[in-house]
mmCIF file with all atom_site columns, C-alpha atoms in Angstrom:
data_model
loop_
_atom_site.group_PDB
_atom_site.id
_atom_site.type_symbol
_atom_site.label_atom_id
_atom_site.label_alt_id
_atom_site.label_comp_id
_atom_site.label_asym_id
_atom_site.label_entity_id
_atom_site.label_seq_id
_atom_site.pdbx_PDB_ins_code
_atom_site.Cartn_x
_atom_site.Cartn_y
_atom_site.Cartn_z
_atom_site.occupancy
_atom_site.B_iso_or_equiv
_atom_site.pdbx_formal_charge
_atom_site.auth_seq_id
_atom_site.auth_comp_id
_atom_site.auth_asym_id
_atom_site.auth_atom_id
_atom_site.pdbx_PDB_model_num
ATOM 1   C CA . UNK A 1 1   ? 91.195  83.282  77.500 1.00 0.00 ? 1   UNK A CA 1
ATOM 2   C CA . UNK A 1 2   ? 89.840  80.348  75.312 1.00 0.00 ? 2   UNK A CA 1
ATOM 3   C CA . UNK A 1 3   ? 91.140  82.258  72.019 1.00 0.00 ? 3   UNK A CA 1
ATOM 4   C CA . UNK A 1 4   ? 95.181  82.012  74.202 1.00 0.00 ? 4   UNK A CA 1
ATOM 5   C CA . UNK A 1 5   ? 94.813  78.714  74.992 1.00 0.00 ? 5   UNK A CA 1
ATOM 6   C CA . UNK A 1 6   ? 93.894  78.204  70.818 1.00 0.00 ? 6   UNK A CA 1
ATOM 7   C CA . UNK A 1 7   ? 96.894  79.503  69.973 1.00 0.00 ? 7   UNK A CA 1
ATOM 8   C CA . UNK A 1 8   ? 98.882  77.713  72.375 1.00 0.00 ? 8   UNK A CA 1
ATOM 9   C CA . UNK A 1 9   ? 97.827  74.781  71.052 1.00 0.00 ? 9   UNK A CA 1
ATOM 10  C CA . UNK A 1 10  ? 98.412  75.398  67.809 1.00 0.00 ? 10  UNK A CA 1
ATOM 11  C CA . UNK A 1 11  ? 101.106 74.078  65.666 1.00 0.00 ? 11  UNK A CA 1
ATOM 12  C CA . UNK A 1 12  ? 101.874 75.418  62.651 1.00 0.00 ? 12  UNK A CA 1
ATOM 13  C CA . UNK A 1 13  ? 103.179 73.330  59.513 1.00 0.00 ? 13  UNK A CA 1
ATOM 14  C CA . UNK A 1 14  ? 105.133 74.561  56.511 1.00 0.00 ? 14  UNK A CA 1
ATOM 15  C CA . UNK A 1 15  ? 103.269 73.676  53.028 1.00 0.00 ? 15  UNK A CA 1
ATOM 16  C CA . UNK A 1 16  ? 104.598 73.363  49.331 1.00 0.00 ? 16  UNK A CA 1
ATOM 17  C CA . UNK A 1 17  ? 104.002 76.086  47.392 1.00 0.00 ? 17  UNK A CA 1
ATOM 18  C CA . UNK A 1 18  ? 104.494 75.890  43.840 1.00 0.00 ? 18  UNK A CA 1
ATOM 19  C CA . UNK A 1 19  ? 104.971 78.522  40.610 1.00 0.00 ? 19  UNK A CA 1
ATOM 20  C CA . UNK A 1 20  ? 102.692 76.769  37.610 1.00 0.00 ? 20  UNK A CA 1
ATOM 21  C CA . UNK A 1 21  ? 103.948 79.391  34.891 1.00 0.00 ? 21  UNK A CA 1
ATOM 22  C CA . UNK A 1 22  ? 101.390 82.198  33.636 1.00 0.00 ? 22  UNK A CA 1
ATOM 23  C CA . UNK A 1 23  ? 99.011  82.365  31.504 1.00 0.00 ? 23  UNK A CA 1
ATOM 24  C CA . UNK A 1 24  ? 96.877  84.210  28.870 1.00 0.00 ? 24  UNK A CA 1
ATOM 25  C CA . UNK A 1 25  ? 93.509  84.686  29.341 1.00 0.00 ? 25  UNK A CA 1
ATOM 26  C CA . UNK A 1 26  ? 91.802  87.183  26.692 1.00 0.00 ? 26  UNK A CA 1
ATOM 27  C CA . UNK A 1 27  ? 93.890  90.216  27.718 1.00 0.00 ? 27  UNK A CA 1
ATOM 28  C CA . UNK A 1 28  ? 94.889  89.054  31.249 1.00 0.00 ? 28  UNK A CA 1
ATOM 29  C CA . UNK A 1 29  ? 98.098  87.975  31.522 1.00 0.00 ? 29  UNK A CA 1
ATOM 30  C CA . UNK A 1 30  ? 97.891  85.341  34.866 1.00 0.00 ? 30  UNK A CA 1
ATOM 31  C CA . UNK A 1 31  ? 100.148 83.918  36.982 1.00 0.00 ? 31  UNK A CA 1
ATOM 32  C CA . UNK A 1 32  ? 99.823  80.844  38.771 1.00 0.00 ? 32  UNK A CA 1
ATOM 33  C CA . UNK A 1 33  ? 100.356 79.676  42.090 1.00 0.00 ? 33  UNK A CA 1
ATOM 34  C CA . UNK A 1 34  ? 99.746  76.331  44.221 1.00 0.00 ? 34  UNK A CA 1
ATOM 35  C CA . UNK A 1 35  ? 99.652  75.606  47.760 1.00 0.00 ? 35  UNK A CA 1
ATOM 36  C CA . UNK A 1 36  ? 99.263  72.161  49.250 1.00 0.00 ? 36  UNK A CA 1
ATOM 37  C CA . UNK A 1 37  ? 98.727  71.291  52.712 1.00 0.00 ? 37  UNK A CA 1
ATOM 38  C CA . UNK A 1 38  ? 100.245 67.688  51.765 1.00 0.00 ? 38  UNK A CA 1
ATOM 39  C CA . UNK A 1 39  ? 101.331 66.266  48.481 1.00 0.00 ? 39  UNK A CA 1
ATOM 40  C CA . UNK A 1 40  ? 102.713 69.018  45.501 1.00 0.00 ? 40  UNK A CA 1
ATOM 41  C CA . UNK A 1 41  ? 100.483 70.944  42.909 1.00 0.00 ? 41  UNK A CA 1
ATOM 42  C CA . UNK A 1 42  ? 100.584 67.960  39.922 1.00 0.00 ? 42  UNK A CA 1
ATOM 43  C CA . UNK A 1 43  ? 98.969  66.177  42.114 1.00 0.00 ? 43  UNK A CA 1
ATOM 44  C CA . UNK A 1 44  ? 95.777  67.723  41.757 1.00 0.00 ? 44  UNK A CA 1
ATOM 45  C CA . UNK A 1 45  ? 95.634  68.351  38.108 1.00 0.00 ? 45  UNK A CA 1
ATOM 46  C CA . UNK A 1 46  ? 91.571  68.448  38.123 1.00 0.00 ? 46  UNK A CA 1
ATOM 47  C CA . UNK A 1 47  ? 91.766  70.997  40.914 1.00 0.00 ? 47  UNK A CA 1
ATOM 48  C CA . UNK A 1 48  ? 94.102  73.424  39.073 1.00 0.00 ? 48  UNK A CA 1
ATOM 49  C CA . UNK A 1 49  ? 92.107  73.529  35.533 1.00 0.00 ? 49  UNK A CA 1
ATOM 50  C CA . UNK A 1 50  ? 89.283  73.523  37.611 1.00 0.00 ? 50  UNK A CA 1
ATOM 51  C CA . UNK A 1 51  ? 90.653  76.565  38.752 1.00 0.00 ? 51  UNK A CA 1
ATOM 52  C CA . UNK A 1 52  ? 91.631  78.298  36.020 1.00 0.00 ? 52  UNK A CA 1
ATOM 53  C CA . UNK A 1 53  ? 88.427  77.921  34.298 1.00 0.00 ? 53  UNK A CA 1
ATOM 54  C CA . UNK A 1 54  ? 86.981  80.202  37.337 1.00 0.00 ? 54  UNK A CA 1
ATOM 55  C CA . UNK A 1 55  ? 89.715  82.407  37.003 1.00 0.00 ? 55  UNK A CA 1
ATOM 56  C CA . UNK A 1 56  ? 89.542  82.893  33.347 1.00 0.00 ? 56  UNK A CA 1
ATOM 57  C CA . UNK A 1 57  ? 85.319  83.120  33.633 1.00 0.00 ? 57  UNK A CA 1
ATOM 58  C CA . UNK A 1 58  ? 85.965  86.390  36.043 1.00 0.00 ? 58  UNK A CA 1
ATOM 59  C CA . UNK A 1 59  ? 88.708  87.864  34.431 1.00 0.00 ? 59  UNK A CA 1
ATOM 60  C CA . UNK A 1 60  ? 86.800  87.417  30.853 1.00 0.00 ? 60  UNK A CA 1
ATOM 61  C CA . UNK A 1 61  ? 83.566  89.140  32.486 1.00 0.00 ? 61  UNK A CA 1
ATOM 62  C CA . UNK A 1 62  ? 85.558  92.288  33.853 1.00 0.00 ? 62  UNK A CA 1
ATOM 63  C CA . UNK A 1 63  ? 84.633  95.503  32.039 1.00 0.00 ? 63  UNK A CA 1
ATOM 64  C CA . UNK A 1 64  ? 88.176  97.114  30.741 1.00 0.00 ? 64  UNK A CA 1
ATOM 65  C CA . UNK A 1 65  ? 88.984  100.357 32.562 1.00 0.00 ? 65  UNK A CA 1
ATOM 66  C CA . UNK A 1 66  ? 91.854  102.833 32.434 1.00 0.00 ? 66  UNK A CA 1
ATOM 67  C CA . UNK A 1 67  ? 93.018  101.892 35.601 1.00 0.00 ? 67  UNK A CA 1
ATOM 68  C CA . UNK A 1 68  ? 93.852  97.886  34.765 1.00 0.00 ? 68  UNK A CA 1
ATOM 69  C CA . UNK A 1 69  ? 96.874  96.487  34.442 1.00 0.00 ? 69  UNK A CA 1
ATOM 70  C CA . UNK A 1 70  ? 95.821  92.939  32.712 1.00 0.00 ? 70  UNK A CA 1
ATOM 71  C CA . UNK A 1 71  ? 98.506  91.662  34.878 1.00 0.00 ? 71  UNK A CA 1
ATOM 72  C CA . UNK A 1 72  ? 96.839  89.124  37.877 1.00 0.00 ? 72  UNK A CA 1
ATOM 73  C CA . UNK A 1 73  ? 98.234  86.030  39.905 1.00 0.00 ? 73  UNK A CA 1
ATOM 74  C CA . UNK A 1 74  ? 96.193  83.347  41.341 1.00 0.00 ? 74  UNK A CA 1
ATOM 75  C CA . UNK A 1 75  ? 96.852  81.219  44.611 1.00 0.00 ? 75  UNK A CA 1
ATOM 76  C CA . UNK A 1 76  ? 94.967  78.189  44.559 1.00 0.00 ? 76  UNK A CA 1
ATOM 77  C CA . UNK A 1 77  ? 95.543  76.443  48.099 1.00 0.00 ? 77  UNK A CA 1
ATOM 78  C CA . UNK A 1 78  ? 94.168  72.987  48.970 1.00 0.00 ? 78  UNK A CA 1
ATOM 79  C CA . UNK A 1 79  ? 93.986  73.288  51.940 1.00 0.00 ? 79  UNK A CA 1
ATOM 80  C CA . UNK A 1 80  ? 92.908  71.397  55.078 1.00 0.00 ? 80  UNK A CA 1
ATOM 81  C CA . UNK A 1 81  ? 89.006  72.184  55.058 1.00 0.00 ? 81  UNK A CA 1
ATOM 82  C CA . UNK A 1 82  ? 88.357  73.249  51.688 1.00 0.00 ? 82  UNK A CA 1
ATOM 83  C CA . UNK A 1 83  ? 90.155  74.489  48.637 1.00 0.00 ? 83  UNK A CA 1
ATOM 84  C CA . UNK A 1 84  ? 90.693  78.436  48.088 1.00 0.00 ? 84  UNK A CA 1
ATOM 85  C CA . UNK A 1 85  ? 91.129  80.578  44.749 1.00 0.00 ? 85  UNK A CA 1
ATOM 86  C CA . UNK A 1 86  ? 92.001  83.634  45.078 1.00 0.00 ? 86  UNK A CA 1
ATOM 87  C CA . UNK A 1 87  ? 91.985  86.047  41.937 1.00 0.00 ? 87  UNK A CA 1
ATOM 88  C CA . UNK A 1 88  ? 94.168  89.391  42.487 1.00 0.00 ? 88  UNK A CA 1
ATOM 89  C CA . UNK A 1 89  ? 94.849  91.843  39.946 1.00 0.00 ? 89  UNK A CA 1
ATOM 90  C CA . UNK A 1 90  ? 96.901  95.014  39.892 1.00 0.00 ? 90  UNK A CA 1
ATOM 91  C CA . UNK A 1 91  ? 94.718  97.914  39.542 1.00 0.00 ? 91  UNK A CA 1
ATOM 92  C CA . UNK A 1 92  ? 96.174  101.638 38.667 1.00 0.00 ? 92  UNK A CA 1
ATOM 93  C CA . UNK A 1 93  ? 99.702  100.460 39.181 1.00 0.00 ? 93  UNK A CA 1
ATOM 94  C CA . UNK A 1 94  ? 100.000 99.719  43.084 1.00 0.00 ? 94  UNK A CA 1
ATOM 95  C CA . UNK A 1 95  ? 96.633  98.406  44.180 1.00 0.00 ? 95  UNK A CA 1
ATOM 96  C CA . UNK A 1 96  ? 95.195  94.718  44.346 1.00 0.00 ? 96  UNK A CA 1
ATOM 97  C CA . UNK A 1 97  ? 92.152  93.883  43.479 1.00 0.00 ? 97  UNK A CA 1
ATOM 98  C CA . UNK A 1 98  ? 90.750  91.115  45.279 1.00 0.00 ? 98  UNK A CA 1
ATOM 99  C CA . UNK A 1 99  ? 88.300  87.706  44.374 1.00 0.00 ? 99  UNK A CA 1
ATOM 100 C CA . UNK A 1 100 ? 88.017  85.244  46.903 1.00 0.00 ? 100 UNK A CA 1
ATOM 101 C CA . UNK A 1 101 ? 86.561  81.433  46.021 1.00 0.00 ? 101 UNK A CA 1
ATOM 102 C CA . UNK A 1 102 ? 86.144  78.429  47.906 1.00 0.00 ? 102 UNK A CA 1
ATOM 103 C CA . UNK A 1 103 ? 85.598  74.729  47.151 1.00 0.00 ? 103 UNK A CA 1
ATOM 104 C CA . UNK A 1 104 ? 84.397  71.993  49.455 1.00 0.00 ? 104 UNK A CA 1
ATOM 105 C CA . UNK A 1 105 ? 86.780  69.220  49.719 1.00 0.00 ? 105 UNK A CA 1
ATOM 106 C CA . UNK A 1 106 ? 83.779  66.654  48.801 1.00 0.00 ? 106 UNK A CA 1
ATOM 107 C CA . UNK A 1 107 ? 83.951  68.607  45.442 1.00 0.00 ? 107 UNK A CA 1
ATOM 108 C CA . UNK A 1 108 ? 86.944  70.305  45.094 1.00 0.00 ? 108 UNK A CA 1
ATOM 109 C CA . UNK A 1 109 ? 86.263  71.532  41.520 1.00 0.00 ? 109 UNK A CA 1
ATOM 110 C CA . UNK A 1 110 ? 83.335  73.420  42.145 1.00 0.00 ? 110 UNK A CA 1
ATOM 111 C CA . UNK A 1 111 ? 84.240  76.759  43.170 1.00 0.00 ? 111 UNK A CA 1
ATOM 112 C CA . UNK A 1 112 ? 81.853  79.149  44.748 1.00 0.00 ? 112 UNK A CA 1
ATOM 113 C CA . UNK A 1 113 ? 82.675  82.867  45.040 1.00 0.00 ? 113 UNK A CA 1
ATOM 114 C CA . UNK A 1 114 ? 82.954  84.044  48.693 1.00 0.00 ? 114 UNK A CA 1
ATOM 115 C CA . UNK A 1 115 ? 84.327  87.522  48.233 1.00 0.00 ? 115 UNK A CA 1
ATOM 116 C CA . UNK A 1 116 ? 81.401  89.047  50.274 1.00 0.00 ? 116 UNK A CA 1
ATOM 117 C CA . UNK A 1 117 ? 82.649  86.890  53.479 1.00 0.00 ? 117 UNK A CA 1
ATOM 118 C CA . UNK A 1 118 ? 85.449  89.330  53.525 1.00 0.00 ? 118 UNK A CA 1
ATOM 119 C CA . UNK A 1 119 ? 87.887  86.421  53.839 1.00 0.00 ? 119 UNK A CA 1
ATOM 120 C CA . UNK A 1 120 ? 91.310  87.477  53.976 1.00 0.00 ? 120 UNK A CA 1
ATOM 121 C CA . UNK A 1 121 ? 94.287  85.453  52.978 1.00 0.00 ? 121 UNK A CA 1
ATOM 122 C CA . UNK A 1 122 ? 95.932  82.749  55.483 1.00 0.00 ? 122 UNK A CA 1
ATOM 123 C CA . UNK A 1 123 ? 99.619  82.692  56.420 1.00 0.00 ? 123 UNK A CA 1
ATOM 124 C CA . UNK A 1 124 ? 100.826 80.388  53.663 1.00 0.00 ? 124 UNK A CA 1
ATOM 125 C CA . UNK A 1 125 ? 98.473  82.506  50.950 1.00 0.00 ? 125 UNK A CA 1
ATOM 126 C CA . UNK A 1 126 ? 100.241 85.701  52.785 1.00 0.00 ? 126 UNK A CA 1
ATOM 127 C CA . UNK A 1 127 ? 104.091 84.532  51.955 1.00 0.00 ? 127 UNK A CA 1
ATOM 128 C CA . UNK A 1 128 ? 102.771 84.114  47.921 1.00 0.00 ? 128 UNK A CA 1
ATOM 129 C CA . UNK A 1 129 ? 101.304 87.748  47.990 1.00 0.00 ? 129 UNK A CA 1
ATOM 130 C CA . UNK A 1 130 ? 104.446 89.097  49.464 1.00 0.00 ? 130 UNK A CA 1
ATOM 131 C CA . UNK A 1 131 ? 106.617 87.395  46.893 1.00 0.00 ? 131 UNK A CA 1
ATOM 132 C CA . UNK A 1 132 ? 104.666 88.574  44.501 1.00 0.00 ? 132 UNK A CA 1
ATOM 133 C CA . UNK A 1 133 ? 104.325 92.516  45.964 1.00 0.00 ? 133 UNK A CA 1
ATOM 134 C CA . UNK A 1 134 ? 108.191 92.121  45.741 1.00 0.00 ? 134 UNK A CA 1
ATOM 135 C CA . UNK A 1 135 ? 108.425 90.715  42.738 1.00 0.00 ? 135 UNK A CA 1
ATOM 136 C CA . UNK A 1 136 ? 106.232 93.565  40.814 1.00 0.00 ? 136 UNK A CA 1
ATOM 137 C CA . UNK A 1 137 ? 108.451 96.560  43.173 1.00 0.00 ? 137 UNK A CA 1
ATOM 138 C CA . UNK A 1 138 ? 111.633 94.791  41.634 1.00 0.00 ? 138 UNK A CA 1
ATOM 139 C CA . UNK A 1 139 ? 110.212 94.105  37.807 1.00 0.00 ? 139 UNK A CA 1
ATOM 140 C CA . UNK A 1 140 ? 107.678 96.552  37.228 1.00 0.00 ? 140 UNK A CA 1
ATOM 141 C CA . UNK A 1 141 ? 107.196 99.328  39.661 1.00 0.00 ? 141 UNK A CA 1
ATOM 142 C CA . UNK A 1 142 ? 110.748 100.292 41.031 1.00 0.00 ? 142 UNK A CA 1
ATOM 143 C CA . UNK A 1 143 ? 112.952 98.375  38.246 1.00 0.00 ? 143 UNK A CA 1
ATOM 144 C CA . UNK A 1 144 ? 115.290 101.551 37.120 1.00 0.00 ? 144 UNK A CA 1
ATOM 145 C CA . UNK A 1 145 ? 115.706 100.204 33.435 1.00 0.00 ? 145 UNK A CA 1
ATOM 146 C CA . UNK A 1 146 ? 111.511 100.584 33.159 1.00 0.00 ? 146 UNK A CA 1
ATOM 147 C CA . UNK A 1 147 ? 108.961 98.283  33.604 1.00 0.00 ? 147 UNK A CA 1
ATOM 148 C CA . UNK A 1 148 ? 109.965 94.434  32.787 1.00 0.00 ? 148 UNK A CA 1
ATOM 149 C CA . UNK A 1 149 ? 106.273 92.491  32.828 1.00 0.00 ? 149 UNK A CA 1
ATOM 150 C CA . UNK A 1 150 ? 107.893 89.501  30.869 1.00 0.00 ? 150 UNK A CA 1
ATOM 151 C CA . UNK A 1 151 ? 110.594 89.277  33.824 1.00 0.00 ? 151 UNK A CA 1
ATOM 152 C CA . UNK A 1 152 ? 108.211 89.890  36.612 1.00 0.00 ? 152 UNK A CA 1
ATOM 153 C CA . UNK A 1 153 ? 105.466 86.952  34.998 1.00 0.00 ? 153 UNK A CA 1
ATOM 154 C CA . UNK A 1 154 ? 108.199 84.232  34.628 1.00 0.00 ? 154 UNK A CA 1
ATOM 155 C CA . UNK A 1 155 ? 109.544 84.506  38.386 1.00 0.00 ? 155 UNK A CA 1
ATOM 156 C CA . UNK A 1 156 ? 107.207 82.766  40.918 1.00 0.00 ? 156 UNK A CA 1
ATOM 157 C CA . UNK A 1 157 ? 107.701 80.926  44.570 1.00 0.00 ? 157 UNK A CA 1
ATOM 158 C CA . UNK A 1 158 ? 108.641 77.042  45.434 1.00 0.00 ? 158 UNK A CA 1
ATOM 159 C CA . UNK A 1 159 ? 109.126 75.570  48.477 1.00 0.00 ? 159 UNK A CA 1
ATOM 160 C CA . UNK A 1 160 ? 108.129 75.375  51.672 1.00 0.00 ? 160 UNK A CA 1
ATOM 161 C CA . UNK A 1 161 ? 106.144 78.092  53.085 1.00 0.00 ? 161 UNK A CA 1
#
């Protein structure tokens, strides 16, 4: 019953997302996404190179297989009780791969890797990974003039999510 009355009582609050651009990184090709629980993404410039430098350390480290894509978008969401990274990369045309980081809001620039929590993505995290499913069904997957990566790396969310 405790868990019913937790939801009761919560109250949910719409936060900015917003699409930085993408990026190269050796022979990823990244997107980039920020969430804010308050303010907008420039204001946390240290956070978002911070960020990227984690990103572009995994990425760099993967061993090349058939099955990659080079294609990946990040969501990095600073949040309420920590920041989050998470690195996802298309795999073998339809799958993500998943990385999951967190920060402590004392030092919100060191990012610790906490894929083997098995943390999932959060609601606002969720409406940037179904943008982005869509967007790779309309550009890349399901586009009937062929696949369009430039198209489907220069579209990205903003707003309120």
């Amino acid at each position: 019953m405790q868990h019913l009355q937790r939801l009761a009582a919560y109250q949910y609050r719409p936060r900015m997302v917003t699409f930085l651009g993408a990026r190269a990184c050796g022979r990823w090709r990244v997107k980039i996404n920020a969430i804010t629980v308050s303010g907008v993404a420039s204001d946390v410039p240290d956070i978002i190179e911070a960020a990227w430098d984690t990103s572009a350390s995994v990425l760099r480290e993967l061993p090349e297989t058939e099955l990659d894509s080079n294609i990946a978008f990040l969501i990095i969401h600073v949040g309420e009780a920590g920041v989050w990274l998470l690195i996802d990369r298309w795999e073998d045309c339809d799958i993500l791969r998943h990385h999951h980081f967190r920060a402590p809001l004392t030092d919100p620039t060191r990012f610790m890797d906490v894929s083997a929590e098995h943390y999932g993505p959060c609601v606002w995290e969720l409406a940037v990974q179904t943008f982005e499913r869509q967007a790779w069904l309309d550009y890349v997957l399901a586009n009937p003039a062929g696949p369009d990566v430039e198209t489907y790396l220069s579209v990205g969310l903003n707003g309120s999510i």
